[in-house]
mmCIF file of C-alpha atoms and ligand atoms in Angstrom:
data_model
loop_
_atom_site.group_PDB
_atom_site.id
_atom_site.type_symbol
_atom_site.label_atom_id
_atom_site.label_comp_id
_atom_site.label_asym_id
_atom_site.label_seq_id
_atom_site.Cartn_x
_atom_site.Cartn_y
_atom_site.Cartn_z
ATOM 1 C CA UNK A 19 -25.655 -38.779 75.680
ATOM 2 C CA UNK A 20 -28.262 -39.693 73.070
ATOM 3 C CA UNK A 21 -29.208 -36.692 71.005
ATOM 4 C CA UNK A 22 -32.445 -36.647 68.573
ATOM 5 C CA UNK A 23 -30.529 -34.514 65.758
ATOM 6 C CA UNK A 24 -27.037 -35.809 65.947
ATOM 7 C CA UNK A 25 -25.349 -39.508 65.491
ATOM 8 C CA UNK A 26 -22.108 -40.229 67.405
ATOM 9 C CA UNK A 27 -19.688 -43.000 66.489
ATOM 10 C CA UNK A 28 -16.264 -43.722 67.600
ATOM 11 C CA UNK A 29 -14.267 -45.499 65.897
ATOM 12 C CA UNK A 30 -10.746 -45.698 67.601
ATOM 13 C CA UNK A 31 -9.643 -41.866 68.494
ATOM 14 C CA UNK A 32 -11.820 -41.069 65.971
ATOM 15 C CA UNK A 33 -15.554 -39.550 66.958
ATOM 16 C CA UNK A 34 -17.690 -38.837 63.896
ATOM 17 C CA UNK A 35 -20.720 -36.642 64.313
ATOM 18 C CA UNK A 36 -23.020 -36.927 61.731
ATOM 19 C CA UNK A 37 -26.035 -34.250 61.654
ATOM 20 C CA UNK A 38 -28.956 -36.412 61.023
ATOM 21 C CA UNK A 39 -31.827 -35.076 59.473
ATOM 22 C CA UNK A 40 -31.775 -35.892 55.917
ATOM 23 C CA UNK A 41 -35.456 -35.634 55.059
ATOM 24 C CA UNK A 42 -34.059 -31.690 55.622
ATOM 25 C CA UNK A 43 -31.448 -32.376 53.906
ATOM 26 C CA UNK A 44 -29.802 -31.738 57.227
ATOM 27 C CA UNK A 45 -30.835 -27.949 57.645
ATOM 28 C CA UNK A 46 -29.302 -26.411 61.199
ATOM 29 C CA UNK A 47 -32.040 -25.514 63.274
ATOM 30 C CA UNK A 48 -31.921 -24.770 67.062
ATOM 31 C CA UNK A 49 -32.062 -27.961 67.755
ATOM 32 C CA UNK A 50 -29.524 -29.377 65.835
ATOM 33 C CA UNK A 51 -27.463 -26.331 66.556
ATOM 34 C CA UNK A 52 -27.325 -27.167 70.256
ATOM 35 C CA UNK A 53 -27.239 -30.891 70.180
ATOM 36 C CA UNK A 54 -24.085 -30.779 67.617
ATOM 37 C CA UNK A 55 -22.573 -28.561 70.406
ATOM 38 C CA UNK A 56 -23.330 -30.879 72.991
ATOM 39 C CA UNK A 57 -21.902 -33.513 70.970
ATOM 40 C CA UNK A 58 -18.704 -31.797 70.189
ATOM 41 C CA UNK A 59 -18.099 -30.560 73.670
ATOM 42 C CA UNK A 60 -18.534 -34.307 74.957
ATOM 43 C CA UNK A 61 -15.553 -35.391 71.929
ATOM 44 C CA UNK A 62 -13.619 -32.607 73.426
ATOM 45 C CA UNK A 63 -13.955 -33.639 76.802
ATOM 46 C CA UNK A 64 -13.167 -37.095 76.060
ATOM 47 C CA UNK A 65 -10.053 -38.079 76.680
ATOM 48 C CA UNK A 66 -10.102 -41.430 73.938
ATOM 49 C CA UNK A 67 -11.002 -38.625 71.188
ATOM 50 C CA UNK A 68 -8.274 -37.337 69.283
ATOM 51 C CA UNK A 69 -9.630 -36.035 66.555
ATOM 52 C CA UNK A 70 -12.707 -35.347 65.081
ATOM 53 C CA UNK A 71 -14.962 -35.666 61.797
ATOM 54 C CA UNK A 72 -17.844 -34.019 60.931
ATOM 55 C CA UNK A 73 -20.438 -35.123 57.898
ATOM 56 C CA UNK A 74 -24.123 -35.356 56.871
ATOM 57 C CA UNK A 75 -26.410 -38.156 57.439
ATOM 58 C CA UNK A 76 -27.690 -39.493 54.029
ATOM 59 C CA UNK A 77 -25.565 -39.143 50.254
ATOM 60 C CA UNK A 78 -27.568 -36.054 49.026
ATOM 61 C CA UNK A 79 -26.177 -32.974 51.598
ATOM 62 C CA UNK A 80 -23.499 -32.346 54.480
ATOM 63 C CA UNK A 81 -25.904 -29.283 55.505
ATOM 64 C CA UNK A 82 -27.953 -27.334 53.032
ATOM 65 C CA UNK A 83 -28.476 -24.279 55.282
ATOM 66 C CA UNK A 84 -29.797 -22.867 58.131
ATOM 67 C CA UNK A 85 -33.561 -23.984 58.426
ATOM 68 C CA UNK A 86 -35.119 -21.356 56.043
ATOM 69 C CA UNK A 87 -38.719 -22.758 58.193
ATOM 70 C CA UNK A 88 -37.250 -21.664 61.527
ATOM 71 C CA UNK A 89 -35.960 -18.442 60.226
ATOM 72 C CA UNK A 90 -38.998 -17.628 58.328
ATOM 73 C CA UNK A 91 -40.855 -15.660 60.922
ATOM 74 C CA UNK A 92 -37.808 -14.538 62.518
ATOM 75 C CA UNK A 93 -37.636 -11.400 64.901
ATOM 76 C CA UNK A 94 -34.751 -8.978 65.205
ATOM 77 C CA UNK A 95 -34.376 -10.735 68.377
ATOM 78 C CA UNK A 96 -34.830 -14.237 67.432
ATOM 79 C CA UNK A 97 -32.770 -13.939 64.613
ATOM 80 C CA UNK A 98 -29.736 -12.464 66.709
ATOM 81 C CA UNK A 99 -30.424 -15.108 69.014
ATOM 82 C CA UNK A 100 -29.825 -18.013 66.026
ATOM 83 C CA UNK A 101 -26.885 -16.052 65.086
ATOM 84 C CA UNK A 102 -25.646 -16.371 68.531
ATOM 85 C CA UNK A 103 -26.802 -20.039 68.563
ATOM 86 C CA UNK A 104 -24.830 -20.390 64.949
ATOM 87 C CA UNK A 105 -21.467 -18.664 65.955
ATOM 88 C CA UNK A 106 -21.484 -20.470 69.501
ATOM 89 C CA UNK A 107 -21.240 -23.700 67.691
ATOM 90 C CA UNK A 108 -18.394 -22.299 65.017
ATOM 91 C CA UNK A 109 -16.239 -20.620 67.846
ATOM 92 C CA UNK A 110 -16.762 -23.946 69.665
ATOM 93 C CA UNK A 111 -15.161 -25.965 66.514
ATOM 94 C CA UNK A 112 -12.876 -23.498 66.062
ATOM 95 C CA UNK A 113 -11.501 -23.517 70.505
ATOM 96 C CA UNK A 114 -11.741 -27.249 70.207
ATOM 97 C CA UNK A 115 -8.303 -28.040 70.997
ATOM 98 C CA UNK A 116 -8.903 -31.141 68.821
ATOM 99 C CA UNK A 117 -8.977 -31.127 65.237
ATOM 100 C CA UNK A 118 -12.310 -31.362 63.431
ATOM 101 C CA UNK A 119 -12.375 -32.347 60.020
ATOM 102 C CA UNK A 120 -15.010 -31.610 57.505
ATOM 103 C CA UNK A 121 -16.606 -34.234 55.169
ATOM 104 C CA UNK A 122 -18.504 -32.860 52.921
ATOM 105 C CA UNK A 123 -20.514 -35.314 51.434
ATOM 106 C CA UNK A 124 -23.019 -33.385 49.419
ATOM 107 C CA UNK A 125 -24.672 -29.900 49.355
ATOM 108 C CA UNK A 126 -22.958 -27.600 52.162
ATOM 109 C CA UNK A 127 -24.979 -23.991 51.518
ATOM 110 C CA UNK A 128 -25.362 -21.547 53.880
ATOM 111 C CA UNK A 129 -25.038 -22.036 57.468
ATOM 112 C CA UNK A 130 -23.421 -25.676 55.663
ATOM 113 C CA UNK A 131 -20.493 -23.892 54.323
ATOM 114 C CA UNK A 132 -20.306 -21.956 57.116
ATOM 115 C CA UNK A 133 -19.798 -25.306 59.633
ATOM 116 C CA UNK A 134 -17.677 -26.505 57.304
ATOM 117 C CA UNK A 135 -15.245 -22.976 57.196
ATOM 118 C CA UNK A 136 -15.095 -23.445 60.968
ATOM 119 C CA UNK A 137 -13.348 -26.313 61.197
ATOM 120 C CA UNK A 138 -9.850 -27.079 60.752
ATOM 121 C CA UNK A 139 -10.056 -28.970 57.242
ATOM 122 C CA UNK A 140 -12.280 -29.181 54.978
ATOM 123 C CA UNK A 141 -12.773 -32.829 52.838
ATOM 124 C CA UNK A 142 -14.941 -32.655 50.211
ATOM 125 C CA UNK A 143 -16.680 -35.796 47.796
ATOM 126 C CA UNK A 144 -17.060 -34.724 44.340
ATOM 127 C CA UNK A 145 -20.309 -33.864 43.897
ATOM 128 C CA UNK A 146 -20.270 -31.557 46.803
ATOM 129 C CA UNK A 147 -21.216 -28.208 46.311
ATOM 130 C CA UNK A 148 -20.944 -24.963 48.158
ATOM 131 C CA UNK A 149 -22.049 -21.325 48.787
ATOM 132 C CA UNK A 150 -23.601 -18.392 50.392
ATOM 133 C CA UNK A 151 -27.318 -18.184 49.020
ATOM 134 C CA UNK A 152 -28.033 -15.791 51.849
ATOM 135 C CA UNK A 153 -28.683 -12.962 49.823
ATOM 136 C CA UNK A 154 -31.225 -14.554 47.754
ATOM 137 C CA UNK A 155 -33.172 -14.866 50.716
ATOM 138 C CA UNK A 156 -32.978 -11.553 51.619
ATOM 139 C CA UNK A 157 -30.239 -11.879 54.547
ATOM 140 C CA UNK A 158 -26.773 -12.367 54.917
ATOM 141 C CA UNK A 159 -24.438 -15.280 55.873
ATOM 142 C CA UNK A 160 -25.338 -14.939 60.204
ATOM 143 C CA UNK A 161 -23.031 -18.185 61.191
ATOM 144 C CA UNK A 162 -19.700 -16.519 60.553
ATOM 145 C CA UNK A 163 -19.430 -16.751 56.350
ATOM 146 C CA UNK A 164 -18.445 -13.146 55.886
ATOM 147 C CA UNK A 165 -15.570 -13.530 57.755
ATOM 148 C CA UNK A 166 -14.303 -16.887 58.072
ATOM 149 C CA UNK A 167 -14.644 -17.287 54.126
ATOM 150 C CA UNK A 168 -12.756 -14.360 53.137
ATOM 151 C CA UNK A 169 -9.982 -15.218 55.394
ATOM 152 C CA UNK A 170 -9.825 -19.076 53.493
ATOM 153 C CA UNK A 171 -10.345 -17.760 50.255
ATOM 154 C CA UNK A 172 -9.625 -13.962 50.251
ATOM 155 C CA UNK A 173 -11.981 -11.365 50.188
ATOM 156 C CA UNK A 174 -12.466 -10.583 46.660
ATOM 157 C CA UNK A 175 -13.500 -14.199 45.960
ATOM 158 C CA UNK A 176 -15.416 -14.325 48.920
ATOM 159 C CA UNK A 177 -17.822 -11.084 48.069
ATOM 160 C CA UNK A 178 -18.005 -12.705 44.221
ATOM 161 C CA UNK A 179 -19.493 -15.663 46.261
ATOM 162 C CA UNK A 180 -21.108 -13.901 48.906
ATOM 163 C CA UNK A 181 -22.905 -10.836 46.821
ATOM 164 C CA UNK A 182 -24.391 -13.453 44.513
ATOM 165 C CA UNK A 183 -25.277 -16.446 46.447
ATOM 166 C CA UNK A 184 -23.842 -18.910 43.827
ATOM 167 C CA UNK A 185 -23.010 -22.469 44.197
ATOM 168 C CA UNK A 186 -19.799 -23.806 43.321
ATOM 169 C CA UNK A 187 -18.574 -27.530 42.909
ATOM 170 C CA UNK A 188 -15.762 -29.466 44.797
ATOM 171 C CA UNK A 189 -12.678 -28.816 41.725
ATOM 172 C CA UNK A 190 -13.831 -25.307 42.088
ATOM 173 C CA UNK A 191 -13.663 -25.383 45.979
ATOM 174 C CA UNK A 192 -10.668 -27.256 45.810
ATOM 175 C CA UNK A 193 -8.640 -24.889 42.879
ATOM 176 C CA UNK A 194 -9.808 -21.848 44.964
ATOM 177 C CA UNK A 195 -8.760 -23.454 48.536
ATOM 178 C CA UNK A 196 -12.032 -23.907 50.230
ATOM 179 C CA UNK A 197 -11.675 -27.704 50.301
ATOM 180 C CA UNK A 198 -8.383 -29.025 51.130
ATOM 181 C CA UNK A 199 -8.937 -32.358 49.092
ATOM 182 C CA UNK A 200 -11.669 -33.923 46.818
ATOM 183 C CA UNK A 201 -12.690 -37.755 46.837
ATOM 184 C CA UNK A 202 -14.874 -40.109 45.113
ATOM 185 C CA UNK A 203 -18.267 -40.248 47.670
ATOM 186 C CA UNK A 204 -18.132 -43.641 48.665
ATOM 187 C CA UNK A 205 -13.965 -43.113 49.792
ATOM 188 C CA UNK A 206 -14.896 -39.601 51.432
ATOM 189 C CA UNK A 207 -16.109 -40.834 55.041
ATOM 190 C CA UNK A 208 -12.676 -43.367 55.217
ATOM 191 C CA UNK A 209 -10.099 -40.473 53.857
ATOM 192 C CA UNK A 210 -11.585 -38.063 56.421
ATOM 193 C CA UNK A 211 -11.313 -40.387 59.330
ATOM 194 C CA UNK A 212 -7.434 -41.598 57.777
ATOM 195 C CA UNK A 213 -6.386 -37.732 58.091
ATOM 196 C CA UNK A 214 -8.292 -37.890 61.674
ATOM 197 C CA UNK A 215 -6.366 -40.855 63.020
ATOM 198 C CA UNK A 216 -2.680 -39.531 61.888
ATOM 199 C CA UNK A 217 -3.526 -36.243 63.895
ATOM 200 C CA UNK A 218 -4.654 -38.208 66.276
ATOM 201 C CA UNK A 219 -1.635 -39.936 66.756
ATOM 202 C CA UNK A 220 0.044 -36.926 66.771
ATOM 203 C CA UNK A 221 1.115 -35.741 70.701
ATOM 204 C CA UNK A 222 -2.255 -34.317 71.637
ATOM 205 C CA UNK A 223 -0.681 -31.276 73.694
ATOM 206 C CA UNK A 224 1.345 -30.024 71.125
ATOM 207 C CA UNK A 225 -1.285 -30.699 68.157
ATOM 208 C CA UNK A 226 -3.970 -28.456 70.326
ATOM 209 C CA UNK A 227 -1.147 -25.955 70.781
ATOM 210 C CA UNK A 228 -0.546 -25.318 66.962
ATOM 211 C CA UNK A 229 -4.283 -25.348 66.671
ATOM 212 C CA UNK A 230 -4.585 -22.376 68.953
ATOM 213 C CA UNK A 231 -1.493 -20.766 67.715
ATOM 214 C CA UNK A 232 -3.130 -20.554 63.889
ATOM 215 C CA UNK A 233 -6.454 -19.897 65.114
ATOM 216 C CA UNK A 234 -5.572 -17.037 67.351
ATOM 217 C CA UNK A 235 -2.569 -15.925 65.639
ATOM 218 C CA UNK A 236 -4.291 -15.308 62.331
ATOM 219 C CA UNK A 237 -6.248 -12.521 63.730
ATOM 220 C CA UNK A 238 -3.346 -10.588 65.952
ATOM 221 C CA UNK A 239 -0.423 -8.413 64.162
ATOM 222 C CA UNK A 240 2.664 -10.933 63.150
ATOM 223 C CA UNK A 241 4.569 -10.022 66.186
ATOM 224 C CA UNK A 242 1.827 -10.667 68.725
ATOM 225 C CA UNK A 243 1.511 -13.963 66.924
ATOM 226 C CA UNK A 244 4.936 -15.128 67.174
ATOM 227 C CA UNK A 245 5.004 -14.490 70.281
ATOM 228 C CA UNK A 246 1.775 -16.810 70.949
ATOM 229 C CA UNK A 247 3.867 -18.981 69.046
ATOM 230 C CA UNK A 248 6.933 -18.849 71.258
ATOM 231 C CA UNK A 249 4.982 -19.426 74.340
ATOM 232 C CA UNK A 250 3.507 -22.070 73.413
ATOM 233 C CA UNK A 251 6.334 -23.924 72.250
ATOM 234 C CA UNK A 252 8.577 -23.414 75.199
ATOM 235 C CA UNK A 253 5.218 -24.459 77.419
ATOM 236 C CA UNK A 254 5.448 -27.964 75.309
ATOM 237 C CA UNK A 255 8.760 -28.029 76.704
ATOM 238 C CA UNK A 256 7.038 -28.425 80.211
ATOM 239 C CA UNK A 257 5.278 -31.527 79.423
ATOM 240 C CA UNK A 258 5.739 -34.826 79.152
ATOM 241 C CA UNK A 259 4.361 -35.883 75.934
ATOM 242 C CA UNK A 260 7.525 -33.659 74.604
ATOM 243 C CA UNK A 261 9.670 -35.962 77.230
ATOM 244 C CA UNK A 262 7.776 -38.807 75.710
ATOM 245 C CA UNK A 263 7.935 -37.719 71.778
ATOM 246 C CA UNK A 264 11.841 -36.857 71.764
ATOM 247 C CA UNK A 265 12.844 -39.927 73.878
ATOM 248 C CA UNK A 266 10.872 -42.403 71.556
ATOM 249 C CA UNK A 267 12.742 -40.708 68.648
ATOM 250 C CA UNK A 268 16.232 -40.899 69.723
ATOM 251 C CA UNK A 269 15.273 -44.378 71.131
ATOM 252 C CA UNK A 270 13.506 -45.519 67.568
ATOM 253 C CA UNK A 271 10.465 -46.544 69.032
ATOM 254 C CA UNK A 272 6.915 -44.878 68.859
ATOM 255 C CA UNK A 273 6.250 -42.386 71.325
ATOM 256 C CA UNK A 274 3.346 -43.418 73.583
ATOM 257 C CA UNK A 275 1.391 -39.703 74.324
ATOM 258 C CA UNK A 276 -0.725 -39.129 77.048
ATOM 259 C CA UNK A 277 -1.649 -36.315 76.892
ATOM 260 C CA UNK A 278 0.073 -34.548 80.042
HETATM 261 N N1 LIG B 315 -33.953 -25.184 55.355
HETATM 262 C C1 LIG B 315 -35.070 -25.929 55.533
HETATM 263 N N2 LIG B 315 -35.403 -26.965 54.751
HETATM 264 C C2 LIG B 315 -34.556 -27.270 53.754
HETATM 265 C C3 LIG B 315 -33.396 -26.540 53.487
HETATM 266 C C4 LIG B 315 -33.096 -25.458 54.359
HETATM 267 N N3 LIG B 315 -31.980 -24.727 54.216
HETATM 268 N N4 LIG B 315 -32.775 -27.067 52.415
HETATM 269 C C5 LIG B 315 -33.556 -28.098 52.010
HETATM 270 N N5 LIG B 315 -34.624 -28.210 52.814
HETATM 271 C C6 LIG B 315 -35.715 -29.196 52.733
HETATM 272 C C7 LIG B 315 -36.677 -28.880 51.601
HETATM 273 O O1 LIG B 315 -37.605 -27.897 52.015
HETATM 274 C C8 LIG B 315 -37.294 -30.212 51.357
HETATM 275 O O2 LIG B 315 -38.237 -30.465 52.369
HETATM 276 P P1 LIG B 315 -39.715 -31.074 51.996
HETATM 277 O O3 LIG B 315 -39.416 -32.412 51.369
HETATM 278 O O4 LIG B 315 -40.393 -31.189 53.328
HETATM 279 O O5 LIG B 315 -40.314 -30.120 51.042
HETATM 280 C C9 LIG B 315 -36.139 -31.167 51.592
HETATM 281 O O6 LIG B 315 -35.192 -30.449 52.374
HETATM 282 C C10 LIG B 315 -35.454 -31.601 50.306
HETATM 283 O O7 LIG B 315 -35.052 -30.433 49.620
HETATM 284 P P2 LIG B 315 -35.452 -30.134 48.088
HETATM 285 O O8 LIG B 315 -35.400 -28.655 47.878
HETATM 286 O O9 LIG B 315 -36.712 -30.832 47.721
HETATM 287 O O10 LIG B 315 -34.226 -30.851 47.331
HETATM 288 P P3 LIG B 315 -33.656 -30.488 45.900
HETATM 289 O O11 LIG B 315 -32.733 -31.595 45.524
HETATM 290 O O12 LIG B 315 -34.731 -30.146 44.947
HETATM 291 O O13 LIG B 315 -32.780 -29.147 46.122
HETATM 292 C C11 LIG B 315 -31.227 -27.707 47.293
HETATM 293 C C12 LIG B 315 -31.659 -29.167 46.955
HETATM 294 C C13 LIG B 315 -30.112 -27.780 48.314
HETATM 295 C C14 LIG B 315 -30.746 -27.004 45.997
HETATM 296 C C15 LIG B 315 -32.445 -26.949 47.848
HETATM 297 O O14 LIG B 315 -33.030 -27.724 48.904
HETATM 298 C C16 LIG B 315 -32.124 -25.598 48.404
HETATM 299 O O15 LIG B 315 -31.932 -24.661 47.629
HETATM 300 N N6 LIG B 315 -32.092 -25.462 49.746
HETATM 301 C C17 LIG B 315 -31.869 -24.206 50.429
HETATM 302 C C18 LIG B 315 -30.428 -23.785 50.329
HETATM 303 C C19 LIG B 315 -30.220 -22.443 51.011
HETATM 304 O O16 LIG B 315 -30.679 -21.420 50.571
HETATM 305 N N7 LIG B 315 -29.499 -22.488 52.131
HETATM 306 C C20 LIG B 315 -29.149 -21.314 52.873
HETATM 307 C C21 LIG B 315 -30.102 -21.039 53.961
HETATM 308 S S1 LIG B 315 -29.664 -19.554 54.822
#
């Protein structure tokens, strides 16, 4: 599908969706909001896709916010329904049962940090920069920031970086475990879709399993969570990508997946 907001390329199991509006320095609207779902629900669906990158059209800004012009005049209503719009899209990122990567290629504020704390890591180039201005507009983080940051960087970092609004840069997002890894701009877009292709290559089934199992499991008490865990392992065992994966070992070959 052609979207108006939203760029997709594949390149091998790789699809990259880059939010393309960079006169806005890519600011999530409704617009963009639903088309980057559509777009990531379409990589989901497709069965060539194994893994997924996210980034920002232009060198300046991955996403500098939720569009302060659509939220300006903002009901109650209207602004629970962007919330909805804006958690919709992170719970989608974070169900995907493929991974999505983050490249951050530039300013990722607001709703920007937000995407980029929903997915499953978070690549960053080096003159990215993040936060949670929200309060300096009067508001808070709406797209899932005061709980998907705390639990990525704790929650007494989080409310220093929350109750302020400040902006920090990649070393500091990397020392304090918001980005995973930092890169030199013009290597970001190739290291993101490198990490992409080895999960890709990965046994789909079982990569989408320990996806869920993190995901869910992070929020449930530690036995409820192994137990998620031990279902979904001996459910691999029904499949035969596992069939596939432990025969090409003992057979020193590469396993050919398929996803079944
Ligand atoms: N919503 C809507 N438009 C935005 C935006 C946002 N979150 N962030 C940037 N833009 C627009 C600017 O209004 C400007 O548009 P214009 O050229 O039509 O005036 C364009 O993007 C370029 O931004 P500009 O502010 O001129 O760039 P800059 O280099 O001077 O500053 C930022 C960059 C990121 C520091 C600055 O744009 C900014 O503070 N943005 C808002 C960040 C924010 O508060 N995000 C959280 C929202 S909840």
């Amino acid at each position: 599908m052609a979207y108006e907001t939203i760029l997709v390329e594949k390149d091998g199991p790789v699809a990259v969706l880059t939010i393309n509006r960079p006169d806005k320095l890519n600011a999530l609207n409704q617009t963009v909001l639903a088309e980057l779902l559509g777009a990531l629900s379409e990589a989901a669906c497709d069965d060539g896709v194994g893994a997924i990158v996210l980034t920002g059209a232009g060198a300046k800004a991955f996403v500098a916010g939720a569009d302060i012009g659509a939220m300006a005049k903002m009901t109650t209503a209207e602004g629970r329904a962007f919330a909805d719009l804006g958690h919709g899209l992170g719970d989608a990122i974070a169900n995907c049962p493929k991974p999505v990567i983050a490249a951050v290629n530039g300013f990722a504020l607001g709703g920007g940090t937000e995407l980029a704390i929903a997915c499953d890591v978070i690549y960053a180039a080096e003159h990215a920069k993040f936060g949670q201005p929200e309060v300096k507009l009067g508001v808070i983080p709406g797209f899932g920031g005061t709980q998907r940051l705390a639990r990525l960087v704790g929650l007494q970092k989080a409310k220093e970086l929350v109750f302020t609004g400040d902006t920090i840069d990649a070393a500091e997002a990397l020392r304090i475990g918001l980005a995973c890894a930092v890169f030199p701009a013009a290597a970001l877009l190739d290291k993101a879709k490198d990490l992409a292709r080895r999960m890709a290559a990965a046994g789909p089934l079982a990569v989408g399993q320990a996806k869920r199992a993190m995901n869910h499991g992070y929020d449930l008490t530690l036995s409820s969570a192994l137990e998620l865990e031990k279902q979904a392992f001996a459910m691999l065992f029904g499949t035969a990508d596992q069939k596939e994966g432990m025969s090409a070992f003992l057979e020193k070959r590469k396993p050919a997946f398929q996803g079944k």
